[in-house]
Amino acid sequence: MTSEIISSNELSKADPVFGQNSFDDHEQIVFCNDKDTGLKAIIGIHNTVLGPALGGTRMWDYQNEWEALNDVLRLSRGMTFKSAITGLNLGGGKAVIIGDAKTQKTPELMRRFGEFVHSLSGRYITAEDVGMETADMDTVREVTPYVTGISQNKGGAGNPSPITAYGVFMGMKAAAKFKYGSDVLEDKNVFVQGIGNVGEALVEHLSNEGANVTISDINQERLEEVSSKYGVKIYNGQDIYNEAMDIYAPCALGATINDDTIYKLQASIIAGAANNQLAEENRHGRILQERGIVYAPDFLINAGGIINVYAELENYDRQEIMRKTENIYNTTLEILDNAKTNDLTTHEAAFNIAQERIETRKRENSK
Ligand SMILES: NC(=O)c1ccc[n+]([C@@H]2O[C@H](COP(=O)([O-])OP(=O)(O)OC[C@H]3O[C@@H](n4cnc5c(N)ncnc54)[C@H](O)[C@@H]3O)[C@@H](O)[C@H]2O)c1
């Protein structure tokens, strides 16, 4: 720490927050620090026009603070459009905790994080994301009611991942209907990249349907476990983006559709769970469109998880969760048709509808 005055020349070299590329008129960004527990977190509230900003907390061993900040900015913005397109009365928010979830996560740290969430009086509601378990949300619940994704025995809706996977499966089937004229995935070559909580549940749906599934992951143990459980192939090649396949399902981390991969990709459909799959949503969306690859927008088809946690706030039951999640099929088909009719990328088509819903509510709110 220094109490020296930093020259304005030094200060003006960078716009550390509002000048970031990922900054998109976010309403509020909260930096949380607690020396005793080692907590360093950032809460991003992108937009609260439709309701409180709901989105999970990710704990990740970021290389530096820029990475963490950019992740929370991108993820919280994504939540705004995810809830808007799904018709939920929720805004977009997300939190990141800087650190290794395996070694640095403690109940004390999670409670302290919960207190920061509580200090926002419900403008931000948290849930789990990568690096978090249902049990962590139960710990947060000890200090704040502004948390979802808690255990079923504590009145919550439990692990959202199987519901997310079901929604992705529905979105994938809709994309197949659009591309091939039939939503039957039997014998289609599907590559599932990342077989964690969501990826495994997706593999189960695909296997039940008779798809020809290949899995990849950086965790060899997981690969062997999932392969033997569902009888699916493990990818052993060098470059998944160079492989012949019908459907690519990214279910690990974001930005796998980028300048290095986009021209190699041989799939005719992209449909997966990962958030922010397109490194640059407009430019890469346009290239996919030109190449005739149908991209099922991530924030549309991976909304099952948020539908599941929203049930905790609105008190709807499992049947309603499944009905809303199944409806991802219809919404995806509508968006794909809309994009084709209006010569838009599928991302733009989904984004425009979400944005319109927010603008309409904003006008109503200001009356
Ligand atoms: N869990 C949900 O309900 C939910 C909801 C919406 C979106 N998502 C998104 O879906 C994705 C998966 O979520 P999850 O809950 O299954 O996470 P997870 O942490 O359980 O699984 C991620 C898997 O990806 C693997 N992985 C990491 N880097 C990889 C790489 N380079 N190549 C191949 N595999 C790699 C990991 O080893 C792990 O098995 C995340 O991007 C998450 O943000 C999840």
CSV table of C-alpha atoms and ligand atoms in Angstrom, one decimal:
chain,number,residue,atom,x,y,z
A,1,MET,CA,0.0,0.0,0.0
A,2,THR,CA,1.2,3.5,-0.7
A,3,SER,CA,0.0,6.9,0.4
A,4,GLU,CA,2.0,8.6,-2.3
A,5,ILE,CA,0.1,10.7,-4.6
A,6,ILE,CA,0.0,9.1,-8.1
A,7,SER,CA,0.6,11.6,-10.8
A,8,SER,CA,-2.4,12.3,-13.1
A,9,ASN,CA,-0.3,11.2,-16.0
A,10,GLU,CA,0.2,7.8,-14.5
A,11,LEU,CA,-3.5,7.6,-13.5
A,12,SER,CA,-4.7,8.5,-17.0
A,13,LYS,CA,-2.8,5.7,-18.7
A,14,ALA,CA,-5.6,3.3,-18.1
A,15,ASP,CA,-9.4,3.4,-17.5
A,16,PRO,CA,-9.4,0.5,-15.1
A,17,VAL,CA,-13.1,-0.2,-14.9
A,18,PHE,CA,-15.4,1.9,-17.1
A,19,GLY,CA,-12.9,1.9,-19.9
A,20,GLN,CA,-12.7,-1.9,-20.2
A,21,ASN,CA,-14.0,-3.5,-23.4
A,22,SER,CA,-16.3,-5.7,-21.4
A,23,PHE,CA,-17.9,-2.8,-19.6
A,24,ASP,CA,-21.4,-2.3,-21.0
A,25,ASP,CA,-23.1,0.3,-18.9
A,26,HIS,CA,-23.1,-1.9,-15.9
A,27,GLU,CA,-25.1,-0.3,-13.1
A,28,GLN,CA,-22.8,-1.2,-10.2
A,29,ILE,CA,-19.6,-3.0,-9.6
A,30,VAL,CA,-18.7,-3.9,-6.0
A,31,PHE,CA,-15.2,-4.9,-4.9
A,32,CYS,CA,-15.2,-6.9,-1.7
A,33,ASN,CA,-12.1,-7.5,0.4
A,34,ASP,CA,-11.7,-9.2,3.8
A,35,LYS,CA,-8.3,-9.6,5.2
A,36,ASP,CA,-9.2,-12.2,7.9
A,37,THR,CA,-10.7,-14.8,5.5
A,38,GLY,CA,-8.6,-13.8,2.4
A,39,LEU,CA,-11.8,-13.0,0.5
A,40,LYS,CA,-11.3,-11.0,-2.7
A,41,ALA,CA,-14.4,-10.8,-4.8
A,42,ILE,CA,-16.1,-8.7,-7.4
A,43,ILE,CA,-19.9,-8.5,-7.7
A,44,GLY,CA,-21.1,-7.2,-11.1
A,45,ILE,CA,-24.7,-5.8,-11.4
A,46,HIS,CA,-25.3,-5.2,-15.1
A,47,ASN,CA,-29.0,-4.3,-15.2
A,48,THR,CA,-31.9,-4.4,-12.9
A,49,VAL,CA,-34.7,-3.1,-15.1
A,50,LEU,CA,-36.6,-6.5,-15.1
A,51,GLY,CA,-35.9,-7.3,-11.5
A,52,PRO,CA,-33.1,-8.0,-9.0
A,53,ALA,CA,-29.8,-9.1,-10.6
A,54,LEU,CA,-29.5,-12.8,-10.2
A,55,GLY,CA,-26.5,-14.8,-11.2
A,56,GLY,CA,-24.0,-17.3,-9.8
A,57,THR,CA,-20.7,-16.9,-8.1
A,58,ARG,CA,-17.7,-18.3,-9.8
A,59,MET,CA,-14.5,-19.1,-7.8
A,60,TRP,CA,-11.5,-19.3,-10.1
A,61,ASP,CA,-7.8,-19.0,-9.8
A,62,TYR,CA,-7.5,-16.0,-12.1
A,63,GLN,CA,-4.1,-15.0,-13.4
A,64,ASN,CA,-4.7,-11.4,-12.4
A,65,GLU,CA,-7.4,-8.9,-11.4
A,66,TRP,CA,-8.0,-7.8,-15.0
A,67,GLU,CA,-9.1,-11.4,-15.8
A,68,ALA,CA,-11.5,-11.5,-12.9
A,69,LEU,CA,-13.0,-8.1,-13.6
A,70,ASN,CA,-13.5,-8.9,-17.3
A,71,ASP,CA,-15.1,-12.3,-16.4
A,72,VAL,CA,-17.6,-10.7,-14.0
A,73,LEU,CA,-18.4,-8.0,-16.5
A,74,ARG,CA,-19.0,-10.4,-19.4
A,75,LEU,CA,-20.9,-13.0,-17.2
A,76,SER,CA,-23.2,-10.4,-15.5
A,77,ARG,CA,-24.1,-8.9,-18.9
A,78,GLY,CA,-24.9,-12.4,-20.2
A,79,MET,CA,-27.3,-12.9,-17.3
A,80,THR,CA,-29.3,-9.8,-18.2
A,81,PHE,CA,-30.0,-11.2,-21.7
A,82,LYS,CA,-30.5,-14.8,-20.5
A,83,SER,CA,-33.3,-13.8,-18.1
A,84,ALA,CA,-34.8,-11.4,-20.5
A,85,ILE,CA,-35.1,-13.9,-23.4
A,86,THR,CA,-36.4,-16.5,-21.0
A,87,GLY,CA,-39.2,-14.2,-19.8
A,88,LEU,CA,-38.1,-14.1,-16.2
A,89,ASN,CA,-38.5,-11.0,-14.1
A,90,LEU,CA,-34.8,-10.8,-13.2
A,91,GLY,CA,-31.9,-8.6,-14.0
A,92,GLY,CA,-28.3,-9.6,-14.7
A,93,GLY,CA,-25.6,-10.0,-12.2
A,94,LYS,CA,-22.7,-12.3,-11.3
A,95,ALA,CA,-19.9,-12.5,-8.8
A,96,VAL,CA,-16.4,-13.8,-9.0
A,97,ILE,CA,-14.2,-14.9,-6.1
A,98,ILE,CA,-10.5,-14.8,-6.8
A,99,GLY,CA,-8.8,-18.0,-5.6
A,100,ASP,CA,-8.6,-21.7,-6.0
A,101,ALA,CA,-11.9,-23.3,-4.9
A,102,LYS,CA,-10.1,-26.5,-4.0
A,103,THR,CA,-7.7,-25.0,-1.6
A,104,GLN,CA,-8.9,-21.5,-0.6
A,105,LYS,CA,-12.6,-21.9,-0.1
A,106,THR,CA,-13.7,-22.0,3.5
A,107,PRO,CA,-17.1,-21.7,5.3
A,108,GLU,CA,-15.8,-18.4,6.9
A,109,LEU,CA,-14.9,-17.0,3.5
A,110,MET,CA,-18.3,-18.0,2.1
A,111,ARG,CA,-20.1,-16.4,5.0
A,112,ARG,CA,-18.1,-13.2,4.6
A,113,PHE,CA,-19.0,-13.2,0.9
A,114,GLY,CA,-22.6,-13.7,1.9
A,115,GLU,CA,-22.4,-10.6,4.1
A,116,PHE,CA,-21.3,-8.5,1.2
A,117,VAL,CA,-24.2,-9.9,-0.9
A,118,HIS,CA,-26.5,-9.0,2.0
A,119,SER,CA,-25.2,-5.4,2.1
A,120,LEU,CA,-26.7,-4.9,-1.3
A,121,SER,CA,-30.2,-5.5,0.1
A,122,GLY,CA,-31.4,-7.8,-2.6
A,123,ARG,CA,-30.2,-5.8,-5.7
A,124,TYR,CA,-28.0,-8.9,-6.3
A,125,ILE,CA,-29.0,-12.5,-5.6
A,126,THR,CA,-26.4,-15.1,-5.8
A,127,ALA,CA,-26.3,-18.8,-6.8
A,128,GLU,CA,-23.7,-21.4,-7.7
A,129,ASP,CA,-21.4,-21.3,-10.7
A,130,VAL,CA,-18.0,-22.9,-11.5
A,131,GLY,CA,-16.2,-23.7,-8.3
A,132,MET,CA,-19.3,-23.6,-6.1
A,133,GLU,CA,-21.5,-26.4,-4.7
A,134,THR,CA,-25.0,-26.4,-3.3
A,135,ALA,CA,-23.4,-26.7,0.2
A,136,ASP,CA,-21.6,-23.4,-0.3
A,137,MET,CA,-25.0,-21.7,-1.1
A,138,ASP,CA,-26.3,-23.2,2.1
A,139,THR,CA,-23.4,-21.6,4.0
A,140,VAL,CA,-24.2,-18.2,2.3
A,141,ARG,CA,-27.9,-18.7,3.3
A,142,GLU,CA,-26.8,-18.5,7.0
A,143,VAL,CA,-26.1,-14.8,6.6
A,144,THR,CA,-28.4,-13.6,3.9
A,145,PRO,CA,-31.7,-14.5,2.2
A,146,TYR,CA,-30.4,-13.2,-1.1
A,147,VAL,CA,-29.2,-16.6,-2.3
A,148,THR,CA,-30.7,-19.4,-4.5
A,149,GLY,CA,-29.5,-22.8,-5.5
A,150,ILE,CA,-29.7,-24.1,-1.9
A,151,SER,CA,-30.3,-27.7,-1.0
A,152,GLN,CA,-33.7,-29.2,-1.4
A,153,ASN,CA,-33.8,-30.2,2.3
A,154,LYS,CA,-33.3,-26.5,3.1
A,155,GLY,CA,-36.2,-25.5,0.9
A,156,GLY,CA,-34.2,-24.9,-2.3
A,157,ALA,CA,-34.4,-26.3,-5.8
A,158,GLY,CA,-31.1,-28.1,-5.5
A,159,ASN,CA,-28.4,-28.6,-8.1
A,160,PRO,CA,-29.4,-26.7,-11.3
A,161,SER,CA,-27.1,-28.6,-13.7
A,162,PRO,CA,-29.4,-31.5,-14.8
A,163,ILE,CA,-32.0,-28.9,-15.7
A,164,THR,CA,-29.5,-26.8,-17.6
A,165,ALA,CA,-28.5,-30.0,-19.5
A,166,TYR,CA,-32.1,-30.7,-20.4
A,167,GLY,CA,-32.5,-27.2,-21.7
A,168,VAL,CA,-29.3,-27.5,-23.8
A,169,PHE,CA,-30.6,-30.8,-25.1
A,170,MET,CA,-33.9,-29.1,-26.1
A,171,GLY,CA,-32.0,-26.3,-27.8
A,172,MET,CA,-29.9,-28.8,-29.7
A,173,LYS,CA,-32.9,-30.7,-30.9
A,174,ALA,CA,-34.5,-27.4,-32.1
A,175,ALA,CA,-31.3,-26.6,-34.0
A,176,ALA,CA,-31.3,-30.0,-35.6
A,177,LYS,CA,-35.0,-29.5,-36.6
A,178,PHE,CA,-34.0,-26.2,-38.2
A,179,LYS,CA,-30.9,-27.6,-39.9
A,180,TYR,CA,-31.8,-31.1,-40.9
A,181,GLY,CA,-35.6,-31.0,-40.9
A,182,SER,CA,-35.8,-33.5,-38.0
A,183,ASP,CA,-35.0,-33.1,-34.4
A,184,VAL,CA,-34.0,-36.8,-34.0
A,185,LEU,CA,-30.4,-36.9,-32.9
A,186,GLU,CA,-30.0,-40.7,-33.4
A,187,ASP,CA,-26.7,-41.4,-35.2
A,188,LYS,CA,-25.6,-37.8,-35.2
A,189,ASN,CA,-22.0,-37.3,-34.3
A,190,VAL,CA,-22.0,-35.1,-31.3
A,191,PHE,CA,-18.8,-33.9,-29.5
A,192,VAL,CA,-19.3,-32.8,-25.9
A,193,GLN,CA,-16.4,-30.7,-24.7
A,194,GLY,CA,-16.3,-30.7,-20.9
A,195,ILE,CA,-18.1,-33.4,-19.0
A,196,GLY,CA,-18.6,-31.8,-15.7
A,197,ASN,CA,-22.0,-31.4,-14.0
A,198,VAL,CA,-23.9,-30.2,-17.1
A,199,GLY,CA,-21.8,-32.1,-19.7
A,200,GLU,CA,-22.4,-35.5,-18.1
A,201,ALA,CA,-26.1,-35.0,-17.9
A,202,LEU,CA,-26.2,-33.9,-21.5
A,203,VAL,CA,-24.2,-37.0,-22.5
A,204,GLU,CA,-26.9,-39.1,-20.8
A,205,HIS,CA,-29.7,-37.5,-22.8
A,206,LEU,CA,-27.8,-37.9,-26.0
A,207,SER,CA,-26.9,-41.5,-25.3
A,208,ASN,CA,-30.6,-42.3,-24.5
A,209,GLU,CA,-31.5,-40.9,-27.9
A,210,GLY,CA,-28.9,-43.0,-29.7
A,211,ALA,CA,-26.5,-40.2,-30.8
A,212,ASN,CA,-22.9,-41.1,-31.6
A,213,VAL,CA,-21.2,-39.2,-28.7
A,214,THR,CA,-17.5,-38.3,-28.3
A,215,ILE,CA,-16.3,-36.7,-25.1
A,216,SER,CA,-13.3,-34.5,-24.3
A,217,ASP,CA,-12.1,-33.1,-21.0
A,218,ILE,CA,-8.8,-32.1,-19.3
A,219,ASN,CA,-9.7,-34.5,-16.5
A,220,GLN,CA,-8.7,-38.0,-17.5
A,221,GLU,CA,-10.5,-39.7,-14.5
A,222,ARG,CA,-13.8,-38.0,-15.5
A,223,LEU,CA,-13.4,-39.1,-19.1
A,224,GLU,CA,-13.0,-42.7,-18.1
A,225,GLU,CA,-15.8,-42.6,-15.6
A,226,VAL,CA,-18.3,-41.0,-18.0
A,227,SER,CA,-17.1,-43.2,-21.0
A,228,SER,CA,-17.7,-46.4,-19.1
A,229,LYS,CA,-21.0,-45.2,-17.6
A,230,TYR,CA,-22.7,-44.3,-20.9
A,231,GLY,CA,-20.5,-46.3,-23.4
A,232,VAL,CA,-19.3,-43.1,-25.2
A,233,LYS,CA,-16.0,-42.6,-27.0
A,234,ILE,CA,-13.1,-40.5,-25.5
A,235,TYR,CA,-11.5,-38.0,-27.9
A,236,ASN,CA,-7.8,-38.8,-28.2
A,237,GLY,CA,-6.9,-36.5,-31.1
A,238,GLN,CA,-4.8,-33.4,-31.1
A,239,ASP,CA,-7.3,-30.8,-32.2
A,240,ILE,CA,-11.0,-31.2,-31.7
A,241,TYR,CA,-11.8,-28.2,-33.9
A,242,ASN,CA,-10.4,-30.1,-36.9
A,243,GLU,CA,-12.6,-33.2,-36.5
A,244,ALA,CA,-15.5,-34.2,-38.6
A,245,MET,CA,-18.7,-33.9,-36.6
A,246,ASP,CA,-22.3,-32.9,-36.9
A,247,ILE,CA,-22.8,-31.1,-33.6
A,248,TYR,CA,-20.2,-29.4,-31.3
A,249,ALA,CA,-21.4,-29.0,-27.7
A,250,PRO,CA,-19.1,-26.7,-25.7
A,251,CYS,CA,-19.7,-27.4,-22.0
A,252,ALA,CA,-16.4,-26.3,-20.4
A,253,LEU,CA,-15.4,-22.6,-20.4
A,254,GLY,CA,-16.3,-19.7,-22.8
A,255,ALA,CA,-14.7,-18.2,-25.9
A,256,THR,CA,-13.9,-21.5,-27.7
A,257,ILE,CA,-15.3,-20.0,-30.9
A,258,ASN,CA,-12.5,-17.6,-31.7
A,259,ASP,CA,-10.2,-16.6,-34.6
A,260,ASP,CA,-8.1,-19.8,-34.1
A,261,THR,CA,-11.0,-22.2,-34.3
A,262,ILE,CA,-13.8,-20.7,-36.3
A,263,TYR,CA,-12.6,-21.5,-39.8
A,264,LYS,CA,-11.5,-25.1,-38.9
A,265,LEU,CA,-14.8,-26.1,-37.2
A,266,GLN,CA,-16.6,-28.7,-39.3
A,267,ALA,CA,-19.8,-29.0,-37.3
A,268,SER,CA,-23.1,-27.9,-38.8
A,269,ILE,CA,-24.5,-27.1,-35.4
A,270,ILE,CA,-23.1,-25.5,-32.2
A,271,ALA,CA,-25.2,-26.1,-29.1
A,272,GLY,CA,-23.7,-26.2,-25.7
A,273,ALA,CA,-23.9,-25.0,-22.1
A,274,ALA,CA,-20.8,-22.8,-21.7
A,275,ASN,CA,-21.4,-19.1,-21.2
A,276,ASN,CA,-20.0,-16.6,-23.8
A,277,GLN,CA,-19.0,-19.2,-26.4
A,278,LEU,CA,-18.3,-16.6,-29.0
A,279,ALA,CA,-15.1,-14.7,-28.3
A,280,GLU,CA,-16.6,-11.7,-30.2
A,281,GLU,CA,-20.3,-12.2,-30.4
A,282,ASN,CA,-21.1,-10.1,-33.5
A,283,ARG,CA,-18.1,-10.8,-35.7
A,284,HIS,CA,-17.9,-14.5,-34.9
A,285,GLY,CA,-21.6,-14.8,-35.1
A,286,ARG,CA,-21.5,-13.4,-38.6
A,287,ILE,CA,-18.7,-15.8,-39.7
A,288,LEU,CA,-20.7,-18.8,-38.4
A,289,GLN,CA,-23.7,-17.5,-40.4
A,290,GLU,CA,-21.6,-17.1,-43.5
A,291,ARG,CA,-20.2,-20.6,-43.1
A,292,GLY,CA,-23.8,-22.1,-42.7
A,293,ILE,CA,-23.1,-23.3,-39.1
A,294,VAL,CA,-26.2,-23.0,-37.0
A,295,TYR,CA,-25.3,-21.5,-33.6
A,296,ALA,CA,-27.9,-22.0,-30.9
A,297,PRO,CA,-27.3,-18.9,-28.7
A,298,ASP,CA,-25.7,-20.0,-25.4
A,299,PHE,CA,-27.7,-17.6,-23.2
A,300,LEU,CA,-30.9,-18.9,-24.7
A,301,ILE,CA,-30.3,-22.6,-24.4
A,302,ASN,CA,-28.4,-22.8,-21.1
A,303,ALA,CA,-31.2,-21.0,-19.2
A,304,GLY,CA,-32.5,-24.2,-17.5
A,305,GLY,CA,-30.3,-23.4,-14.4
A,306,ILE,CA,-31.8,-20.0,-13.9
A,307,ILE,CA,-35.3,-21.3,-14.5
A,308,ASN,CA,-34.6,-23.8,-11.7
A,309,VAL,CA,-33.3,-21.2,-9.2
A,310,TYR,CA,-36.0,-18.7,-10.1
A,311,ALA,CA,-38.5,-21.3,-8.8
A,312,GLU,CA,-37.1,-20.7,-5.3
A,313,LEU,CA,-38.2,-17.0,-5.6
A,314,GLU,CA,-41.5,-17.6,-7.3
A,315,ASN,CA,-42.5,-20.8,-5.5
A,316,TYR,CA,-43.3,-22.8,-8.6
A,317,ASP,CA,-42.9,-26.6,-8.6
A,318,ARG,CA,-40.8,-29.1,-10.5
A,319,GLN,CA,-43.4,-29.6,-13.2
A,320,GLU,CA,-43.4,-25.9,-14.0
A,321,ILE,CA,-39.6,-25.9,-14.0
A,322,MET,CA,-39.6,-28.7,-16.6
A,323,ARG,CA,-42.3,-27.1,-18.7
A,324,LYS,CA,-40.4,-23.8,-18.9
A,325,THR,CA,-37.2,-25.6,-19.7
A,326,GLU,CA,-38.8,-27.7,-22.4
A,327,ASN,CA,-40.1,-24.5,-23.9
A,328,ILE,CA,-36.4,-23.6,-24.8
A,329,TYR,CA,-37.1,-25.9,-27.8
A,330,ASN,CA,-39.9,-23.5,-29.1
A,331,THR,CA,-38.0,-20.3,-28.4
A,332,THR,CA,-34.8,-21.6,-30.1
A,333,LEU,CA,-36.8,-22.6,-33.2
A,334,GLU,CA,-38.4,-19.1,-33.3
A,335,ILE,CA,-35.1,-17.4,-32.9
A,336,LEU,CA,-33.4,-19.5,-35.7
A,337,ASP,CA,-36.4,-18.7,-38.0
A,338,ASN,CA,-36.3,-15.1,-37.1
A,339,ALA,CA,-32.6,-14.8,-37.8
A,340,LYS,CA,-33.0,-16.5,-41.2
A,341,THR,CA,-36.0,-14.3,-42.2
A,342,ASN,CA,-34.3,-11.0,-41.2
A,343,ASP,CA,-30.7,-12.0,-42.2
A,344,LEU,CA,-29.4,-11.6,-38.7
A,345,THR,CA,-27.0,-13.8,-36.9
A,346,THR,CA,-28.7,-16.1,-34.4
A,347,HIS,CA,-27.0,-14.2,-31.6
A,348,GLU,CA,-28.3,-10.9,-32.9
A,349,ALA,CA,-31.9,-12.3,-33.2
A,350,ALA,CA,-31.9,-13.5,-29.6
A,351,PHE,CA,-30.2,-10.4,-28.3
A,352,ASN,CA,-32.6,-8.0,-30.1
A,353,ILE,CA,-35.7,-9.7,-28.5
A,354,ALA,CA,-34.1,-9.7,-25.1
A,355,GLN,CA,-33.1,-6.0,-25.5
A,356,GLU,CA,-36.6,-5.1,-26.7
A,357,ARG,CA,-38.2,-6.7,-23.6
A,358,ILE,CA,-35.9,-4.6,-21.4
A,359,GLU,CA,-36.6,-1.4,-23.2
A,360,THR,CA,-40.4,-2.0,-23.1
A,361,ARG,CA,-40.2,-2.5,-19.3
A,362,LYS,CA,-38.0,0.5,-18.9
A,363,ARG,CA,-40.6,2.6,-20.7
A,364,GLU,CA,-43.4,1.1,-18.5
A,365,ASN,CA,-41.4,1.7,-15.3
A,366,SER,CA,-40.9,5.4,-16.2
A,367,LYS,CA,-44.6,6.1,-16.7
B,1,LIG,N1,-24.2,-25.6,-13.9
B,1,LIG,C1,-25.2,-24.9,-14.5
B,1,LIG,O1,-26.4,-25.1,-14.2
B,1,LIG,C2,-24.8,-24.0,-15.7
B,1,LIG,C3,-25.8,-23.1,-16.1
B,1,LIG,C4,-25.5,-22.2,-17.2
B,1,LIG,C5,-24.3,-22.3,-17.8
B,1,LIG,N2,-23.3,-23.1,-17.3
B,1,LIG,C6,-22.0,-23.1,-17.9
B,1,LIG,O2,-21.7,-24.4,-18.4
B,1,LIG,C7,-20.4,-24.7,-18.3
B,1,LIG,C8,-20.2,-26.0,-17.6
B,1,LIG,O3,-20.8,-25.9,-16.3
B,1,LIG,P1,-20.6,-27.1,-15.2
B,1,LIG,O4,-21.5,-26.7,-14.1
B,1,LIG,O5,-20.8,-28.4,-15.9
B,1,LIG,O6,-19.1,-26.9,-14.8
B,1,LIG,P2,-18.1,-28.0,-14.2
B,1,LIG,O7,-17.0,-27.2,-13.5
B,1,LIG,O8,-18.9,-29.0,-13.4
B,1,LIG,O9,-17.6,-28.7,-15.5
B,1,LIG,C9,-16.7,-28.2,-16.4
B,1,LIG,C10,-15.9,-29.3,-17.0
B,1,LIG,O10,-15.1,-28.8,-18.1
B,1,LIG,C11,-13.8,-29.3,-18.0
B,1,LIG,N3,-12.8,-28.5,-18.7
B,1,LIG,C12,-12.3,-27.3,-18.3
B,1,LIG,N4,-11.5,-26.8,-19.2
B,1,LIG,C13,-11.5,-27.7,-20.3
B,1,LIG,C14,-10.9,-27.7,-21.6
B,1,LIG,N5,-10.1,-26.7,-22.0
B,1,LIG,N6,-11.3,-28.7,-22.4
B,1,LIG,C15,-12.1,-29.7,-22.0
B,1,LIG,N7,-12.7,-29.7,-20.8
B,1,LIG,C16,-12.4,-28.7,-20.0
B,1,LIG,C17,-13.5,-29.5,-16.5
B,1,LIG,O11,-12.5,-30.4,-16.3
B,1,LIG,C18,-14.9,-30.0,-16.0
B,1,LIG,O12,-15.0,-31.4,-16.1
B,1,LIG,C19,-19.7,-23.5,-17.6
B,1,LIG,O13,-19.2,-22.6,-18.6
B,1,LIG,C20,-20.9,-22.8,-16.9
B,1,LIG,O14,-20.7,-21.5,-16.7
B,1,LIG,C21,-23.6,-24.0,-16.2
